[in-house]
Each structure stands twice: as structure tokens, then as C-alpha cells.
Amino acid sequence: MSYCHRCSGNEANVYYSFGGSFKGVGDKLDLNNWEQDSTLAANGDGAARTSQGSQRSAHIMYKTAYLKHFHTGCLDVNFEPTPQPVPVPTFSPKPTVLQAPIIMATYDPALKVPF
């Protein structure tokens, strides 16, 4: 664990890296074809080296992923995903409007009310 962020320079002292990268030539499974991250190797300012063989981390990550894929196919990417059914729009039936029969009220003059 490091407390570099607590020193002068704060968060600028923290450098995010996987430690190295593939040189681009040769077999990626061979550690000799990987190089250290130059910023890590030179401590960011050309001072004494702070990391020895930092490319090993990146190489091990690659090798682990490659071997898992080789043995299990767990990293296979399906570029043609299974087509999903297209939903068919559904329409609700229109409500049936019932009309009440029109009835004329008759007025009873004796009771003075409609009936």
C-alpha cells in the first residue's frame, strides 16, 4: 500500500498503469516481448527506478485471460446475437357504449310529479 498521494503533489503522485505493454512483435505469451511502462521505470521524473519488471503484471493478466479463453472459450464474443422477437403492438378493444332507451316522462297533474 502506498501513501504517495499524501506527499507533496498529492494525487499527481499516483500513476495508473498495468505496469507494461506488449512491444508489438513476437509471441504475446513470452514475457521477453513485453516492456515496462517508461513512467514507472523512471519514477516519472527520471529519478531512481521504483519498479523492477513491472511489465510482468500486464503480461500475467494477458496470459491468464488468454489461457482461460483457450481452455473454456469464456471470452468468446458473439457478434451476431440471437435476434429477439419484435413485439407486435396490441390494441385494446374499444369499449362498447350502451345507450339507454330514451323514455319520455309523463307528468301527473294530480300528484304534480313526473311518473
mmCIF file with all atom_site columns, C-alpha atoms in Angstrom:
data_model
loop_
_atom_site.group_PDB
_atom_site.id
_atom_site.type_symbol
_atom_site.label_atom_id
_atom_site.label_alt_id
_atom_site.label_comp_id
_atom_site.label_asym_id
_atom_site.label_entity_id
_atom_site.label_seq_id
_atom_site.pdbx_PDB_ins_code
_atom_site.Cartn_x
_atom_site.Cartn_y
_atom_site.Cartn_z
_atom_site.occupancy
_atom_site.B_iso_or_equiv
_atom_site.pdbx_formal_charge
_atom_site.auth_seq_id
_atom_site.auth_comp_id
_atom_site.auth_asym_id
_atom_site.auth_atom_id
_atom_site.pdbx_PDB_model_num
ATOM 1   C CA . MET A 1 1   ? 0.000    0.000   0.000   1.00 0.00 ? 1   MET A CA 1
ATOM 2   C CA . SER A 1 2   ? 1.243    3.454   -0.795  1.00 0.00 ? 2   SER A CA 1
ATOM 3   C CA . TYR A 1 3   ? 0.643    6.858   0.740   1.00 0.00 ? 3   TYR A CA 1
ATOM 4   C CA . CYS A 1 4   ? 2.174    8.824   -2.160  1.00 0.00 ? 4   CYS A CA 1
ATOM 5   C CA . HIS A 1 5   ? -0.997   10.882  -2.508  1.00 0.00 ? 5   HIS A CA 1
ATOM 6   C CA . ARG A 1 6   ? -0.301   12.345  0.955   1.00 0.00 ? 6   ARG A CA 1
ATOM 7   C CA . CYS A 1 7   ? 3.070    13.750  -0.086  1.00 0.00 ? 7   CYS A CA 1
ATOM 8   C CA . SER A 1 8   ? 3.760    16.999  -1.886  1.00 0.00 ? 8   SER A CA 1
ATOM 9   C CA . GLY A 1 9   ? 1.999    16.776  -5.258  1.00 0.00 ? 9   GLY A CA 1
ATOM 10  C CA . ASN A 1 10  ? -0.948   14.845  -3.777  1.00 0.00 ? 10  ASN A CA 1
ATOM 11  C CA . GLU A 1 11  ? -2.918   12.872  -6.397  1.00 0.00 ? 11  GLU A CA 1
ATOM 12  C CA . ALA A 1 12  ? -0.432   13.839  -9.127  1.00 0.00 ? 12  ALA A CA 1
ATOM 13  C CA . ASN A 1 13  ? 1.955    11.381  -7.447  1.00 0.00 ? 13  ASN A CA 1
ATOM 14  C CA . VAL A 1 14  ? -0.349   8.481   -8.299  1.00 0.00 ? 14  VAL A CA 1
ATOM 15  C CA . TYR A 1 15  ? 0.229    6.972   -11.730 1.00 0.00 ? 15  TYR A CA 1
ATOM 16  C CA . TYR A 1 16  ? -2.331   4.490   -13.074 1.00 0.00 ? 16  TYR A CA 1
ATOM 17  C CA . SER A 1 17  ? -0.814   1.731   -15.163 1.00 0.00 ? 17  SER A CA 1
ATOM 18  C CA . PHE A 1 18  ? -0.959   -2.013  -15.653 1.00 0.00 ? 18  PHE A CA 1
ATOM 19  C CA . GLY A 1 19  ? 2.832    -1.931  -15.477 1.00 0.00 ? 19  GLY A CA 1
ATOM 20  C CA . GLY A 1 20  ? 3.812    -2.531  -19.061 1.00 0.00 ? 20  GLY A CA 1
ATOM 21  C CA . SER A 1 21  ? 2.727    -3.293  -22.578 1.00 0.00 ? 21  SER A CA 1
ATOM 22  C CA . PHE A 1 22  ? 3.318    -5.685  -25.441 1.00 0.00 ? 22  PHE A CA 1
ATOM 23  C CA . LYS A 1 23  ? 6.096    -4.486  -27.755 1.00 0.00 ? 23  LYS A CA 1
ATOM 24  C CA . GLY A 1 24  ? 4.009    -5.455  -30.769 1.00 0.00 ? 24  GLY A CA 1
ATOM 25  C CA . VAL A 1 25  ? 6.434    -8.071  -32.062 1.00 0.00 ? 25  VAL A CA 1
ATOM 26  C CA . GLY A 1 26  ? 6.656    -11.778 -31.275 1.00 0.00 ? 26  GLY A CA 1
ATOM 27  C CA . ASP A 1 27  ? 4.538    -14.042 -29.133 1.00 0.00 ? 27  ASP A CA 1
ATOM 28  C CA . LYS A 1 28  ? 2.425    -12.278 -26.502 1.00 0.00 ? 28  LYS A CA 1
ATOM 29  C CA . LEU A 1 29  ? 2.805    -15.281 -24.218 1.00 0.00 ? 29  LEU A CA 1
ATOM 30  C CA . ASP A 1 30  ? 6.573    -14.648 -23.987 1.00 0.00 ? 30  ASP A CA 1
ATOM 31  C CA . LEU A 1 31  ? 7.439    -12.164 -21.223 1.00 0.00 ? 31  LEU A CA 1
ATOM 32  C CA . ASN A 1 32  ? 10.525   -11.051 -23.184 1.00 0.00 ? 32  ASN A CA 1
ATOM 33  C CA . ASN A 1 33  ? 8.192    -9.420  -25.724 1.00 0.00 ? 33  ASN A CA 1
ATOM 34  C CA . TRP A 1 34  ? 6.733    -7.078  -23.108 1.00 0.00 ? 34  TRP A CA 1
ATOM 35  C CA . GLU A 1 35  ? 8.248    -3.801  -21.918 1.00 0.00 ? 35  GLU A CA 1
ATOM 36  C CA . GLN A 1 36  ? 7.973    -1.821  -18.720 1.00 0.00 ? 36  GLN A CA 1
ATOM 37  C CA . ASP A 1 37  ? 5.898    1.308   -18.615 1.00 0.00 ? 37  ASP A CA 1
ATOM 38  C CA . SER A 1 38  ? 8.567    4.001   -19.018 1.00 0.00 ? 38  SER A CA 1
ATOM 39  C CA . THR A 1 39  ? 6.969    6.291   -16.435 1.00 0.00 ? 39  THR A CA 1
ATOM 40  C CA . LEU A 1 40  ? 7.058    3.566   -13.803 1.00 0.00 ? 40  LEU A CA 1
ATOM 41  C CA . ALA A 1 41  ? 10.581   2.541   -14.694 1.00 0.00 ? 41  ALA A CA 1
ATOM 42  C CA . ALA A 1 42  ? 11.900   6.104   -14.394 1.00 0.00 ? 42  ALA A CA 1
ATOM 43  C CA . ASN A 1 43  ? 9.774    7.110   -11.388 1.00 0.00 ? 43  ASN A CA 1
ATOM 44  C CA . GLY A 1 44  ? 8.038    9.702   -13.559 1.00 0.00 ? 44  GLY A CA 1
ATOM 45  C CA . ASP A 1 45  ? 10.811   12.262  -13.324 1.00 0.00 ? 45  ASP A CA 1
ATOM 46  C CA . GLY A 1 46  ? 13.927   10.378  -14.371 1.00 0.00 ? 46  GLY A CA 1
ATOM 47  C CA . ALA A 1 47  ? 14.946   9.653   -10.798 1.00 0.00 ? 47  ALA A CA 1
ATOM 48  C CA . ALA A 1 48  ? 15.933   6.242   -9.489  1.00 0.00 ? 48  ALA A CA 1
ATOM 49  C CA . ARG A 1 49  ? 13.829   3.299   -10.553 1.00 0.00 ? 49  ARG A CA 1
ATOM 50  C CA . THR A 1 50  ? 10.922   2.432   -8.293  1.00 0.00 ? 50  THR A CA 1
ATOM 51  C CA . SER A 1 51  ? 9.644    -0.594  -10.153 1.00 0.00 ? 51  SER A CA 1
ATOM 52  C CA . GLN A 1 52  ? 11.553   -3.600  -11.414 1.00 0.00 ? 52  GLN A CA 1
ATOM 53  C CA . GLY A 1 53  ? 9.892    -5.796  -14.025 1.00 0.00 ? 53  GLY A CA 1
ATOM 54  C CA . SER A 1 54  ? 6.546    -4.049  -13.844 1.00 0.00 ? 54  SER A CA 1
ATOM 55  C CA . GLN A 1 55  ? 5.601    -5.489  -17.249 1.00 0.00 ? 55  GLN A CA 1
ATOM 56  C CA . ARG A 1 56  ? 5.067    -8.825  -15.505 1.00 0.00 ? 56  ARG A CA 1
ATOM 57  C CA . SER A 1 57  ? 1.645    -7.690  -14.204 1.00 0.00 ? 57  SER A CA 1
ATOM 58  C CA . ALA A 1 58  ? 0.292    -6.813  -17.649 1.00 0.00 ? 58  ALA A CA 1
ATOM 59  C CA . HIS A 1 59  ? 1.795    -9.997  -19.098 1.00 0.00 ? 59  HIS A CA 1
ATOM 60  C CA . ILE A 1 60  ? 0.214    -12.185 -16.396 1.00 0.00 ? 60  ILE A CA 1
ATOM 61  C CA . MET A 1 61  ? -3.198   -10.551 -16.938 1.00 0.00 ? 61  MET A CA 1
ATOM 62  C CA . TYR A 1 62  ? -2.968   -11.208 -20.679 1.00 0.00 ? 62  TYR A CA 1
ATOM 63  C CA . LYS A 1 63  ? -1.732   -14.765 -20.202 1.00 0.00 ? 63  LYS A CA 1
ATOM 64  C CA . THR A 1 64  ? -4.471   -15.597 -17.679 1.00 0.00 ? 64  THR A CA 1
ATOM 65  C CA . ALA A 1 65  ? -7.224   -14.249 -19.930 1.00 0.00 ? 65  ALA A CA 1
ATOM 66  C CA . TYR A 1 66  ? -5.746   -15.984 -22.993 1.00 0.00 ? 66  TYR A CA 1
ATOM 67  C CA . LEU A 1 67  ? -5.474   -19.366 -21.276 1.00 0.00 ? 67  LEU A CA 1
ATOM 68  C CA . LYS A 1 68  ? -8.994   -19.141 -19.825 1.00 0.00 ? 68  LYS A CA 1
ATOM 69  C CA . HIS A 1 69  ? -10.308  -18.354 -23.284 1.00 0.00 ? 69  HIS A CA 1
ATOM 70  C CA . PHE A 1 70  ? -8.221   -21.114 -24.879 1.00 0.00 ? 70  PHE A CA 1
ATOM 71  C CA . HIS A 1 71  ? -9.481   -23.758 -22.448 1.00 0.00 ? 71  HIS A CA 1
ATOM 72  C CA . THR A 1 72  ? -13.058  -22.616 -21.850 1.00 0.00 ? 72  THR A CA 1
ATOM 73  C CA . GLY A 1 73  ? -13.943  -20.131 -24.589 1.00 0.00 ? 73  GLY A CA 1
ATOM 74  C CA . CYS A 1 74  ? -15.170  -17.802 -21.845 1.00 0.00 ? 74  CYS A CA 1
ATOM 75  C CA . LEU A 1 75  ? -14.076  -14.715 -23.757 1.00 0.00 ? 75  LEU A CA 1
ATOM 76  C CA . ASP A 1 76  ? -15.823  -15.590 -26.996 1.00 0.00 ? 76  ASP A CA 1
ATOM 77  C CA . VAL A 1 77  ? -17.737  -12.631 -28.342 1.00 0.00 ? 77  VAL A CA 1
ATOM 78  C CA . ASN A 1 78  ? -20.918  -13.336 -30.215 1.00 0.00 ? 78  ASN A CA 1
ATOM 79  C CA . PHE A 1 79  ? -21.006  -10.729 -32.973 1.00 0.00 ? 79  PHE A CA 1
ATOM 80  C CA . GLU A 1 80  ? -24.352  -11.998 -34.200 1.00 0.00 ? 80  GLU A CA 1
ATOM 81  C CA . PRO A 1 81  ? -26.585  -12.036 -31.154 1.00 0.00 ? 81  PRO A CA 1
ATOM 82  C CA . THR A 1 82  ? -29.716  -14.121 -31.173 1.00 0.00 ? 82  THR A CA 1
ATOM 83  C CA . PRO A 1 83  ? -32.421  -11.973 -32.720 1.00 0.00 ? 83  PRO A CA 1
ATOM 84  C CA . GLN A 1 84  ? -35.102  -11.036 -30.256 1.00 0.00 ? 84  GLN A CA 1
ATOM 85  C CA . PRO A 1 85  ? -38.729  -11.232 -31.338 1.00 0.00 ? 85  PRO A CA 1
ATOM 86  C CA . VAL A 1 86  ? -40.160  -7.903  -32.348 1.00 0.00 ? 86  VAL A CA 1
ATOM 87  C CA . PRO A 1 87  ? -43.144  -7.129  -30.173 1.00 0.00 ? 87  PRO A CA 1
ATOM 88  C CA . VAL A 1 88  ? -46.379  -6.836  -32.109 1.00 0.00 ? 88  VAL A CA 1
ATOM 89  C CA . PRO A 1 89  ? -48.404  -3.858  -30.974 1.00 0.00 ? 89  PRO A CA 1
ATOM 90  C CA . THR A 1 90  ? -51.640  -4.792  -29.310 1.00 0.00 ? 90  THR A CA 1
ATOM 91  C CA . PHE A 1 91  ? -54.696  -2.656  -29.304 1.00 0.00 ? 91  PHE A CA 1
ATOM 92  C CA . SER A 1 92  ? -57.281  -2.633  -26.589 1.00 0.00 ? 92  SER A CA 1
ATOM 93  C CA . PRO A 1 93  ? -60.801  -3.150  -27.868 1.00 0.00 ? 93  PRO A CA 1
ATOM 94  C CA . LYS A 1 94  ? -62.907  -0.046  -27.909 1.00 0.00 ? 94  LYS A CA 1
ATOM 95  C CA . PRO A 1 95  ? -65.407  -0.011  -25.091 1.00 0.00 ? 95  PRO A CA 1
ATOM 96  C CA . THR A 1 96  ? -68.964  -0.775  -26.071 1.00 0.00 ? 96  THR A CA 1
ATOM 97  C CA . VAL A 1 97  ? -71.148  2.193   -25.341 1.00 0.00 ? 97  VAL A CA 1
ATOM 98  C CA . LEU A 1 98  ? -74.630  1.175   -24.332 1.00 0.00 ? 98  LEU A CA 1
ATOM 99  C CA . GLN A 1 99  ? -77.281  3.739   -24.896 1.00 0.00 ? 99  GLN A CA 1
ATOM 100 C CA . ALA A 1 100 ? -80.195  3.739   -22.576 1.00 0.00 ? 100 ALA A CA 1
ATOM 101 C CA . PRO A 1 101 ? -83.540  3.887   -24.302 1.00 0.00 ? 101 PRO A CA 1
ATOM 102 C CA . ILE A 1 102 ? -84.998  7.334   -24.363 1.00 0.00 ? 102 ILE A CA 1
ATOM 103 C CA . ILE A 1 103 ? -88.157  7.415   -22.250 1.00 0.00 ? 103 ILE A CA 1
ATOM 104 C CA . MET A 1 104 ? -90.405  10.379  -22.059 1.00 0.00 ? 104 MET A CA 1
ATOM 105 C CA . ALA A 1 105 ? -91.597  11.167  -18.603 1.00 0.00 ? 105 ALA A CA 1
ATOM 106 C CA . THR A 1 106 ? -95.260  11.801  -18.170 1.00 0.00 ? 106 THR A CA 1
ATOM 107 C CA . TYR A 1 107 ? -96.462  14.419  -15.797 1.00 0.00 ? 107 TYR A CA 1
ATOM 108 C CA . ASP A 1 108 ? -99.223  13.559  -13.353 1.00 0.00 ? 108 ASP A CA 1
ATOM 109 C CA . PRO A 1 109 ? -101.231 16.737  -12.846 1.00 0.00 ? 109 PRO A CA 1
ATOM 110 C CA . ALA A 1 110 ? -102.998 15.379  -9.765  1.00 0.00 ? 110 ALA A CA 1
ATOM 111 C CA . LEU A 1 111 ? -99.757  14.498  -7.915  1.00 0.00 ? 111 LEU A CA 1
ATOM 112 C CA . LYS A 1 112 ? -97.833  17.256  -9.643  1.00 0.00 ? 112 LYS A CA 1
ATOM 113 C CA . VAL A 1 113 ? -94.814  14.940  -10.275 1.00 0.00 ? 113 VAL A CA 1
ATOM 114 C CA . PRO A 1 114 ? -93.438  13.128  -13.284 1.00 0.00 ? 114 PRO A CA 1
ATOM 115 C CA . PHE A 1 115 ? -94.069  9.416   -13.430 1.00 0.00 ? 115 PHE A CA 1
#
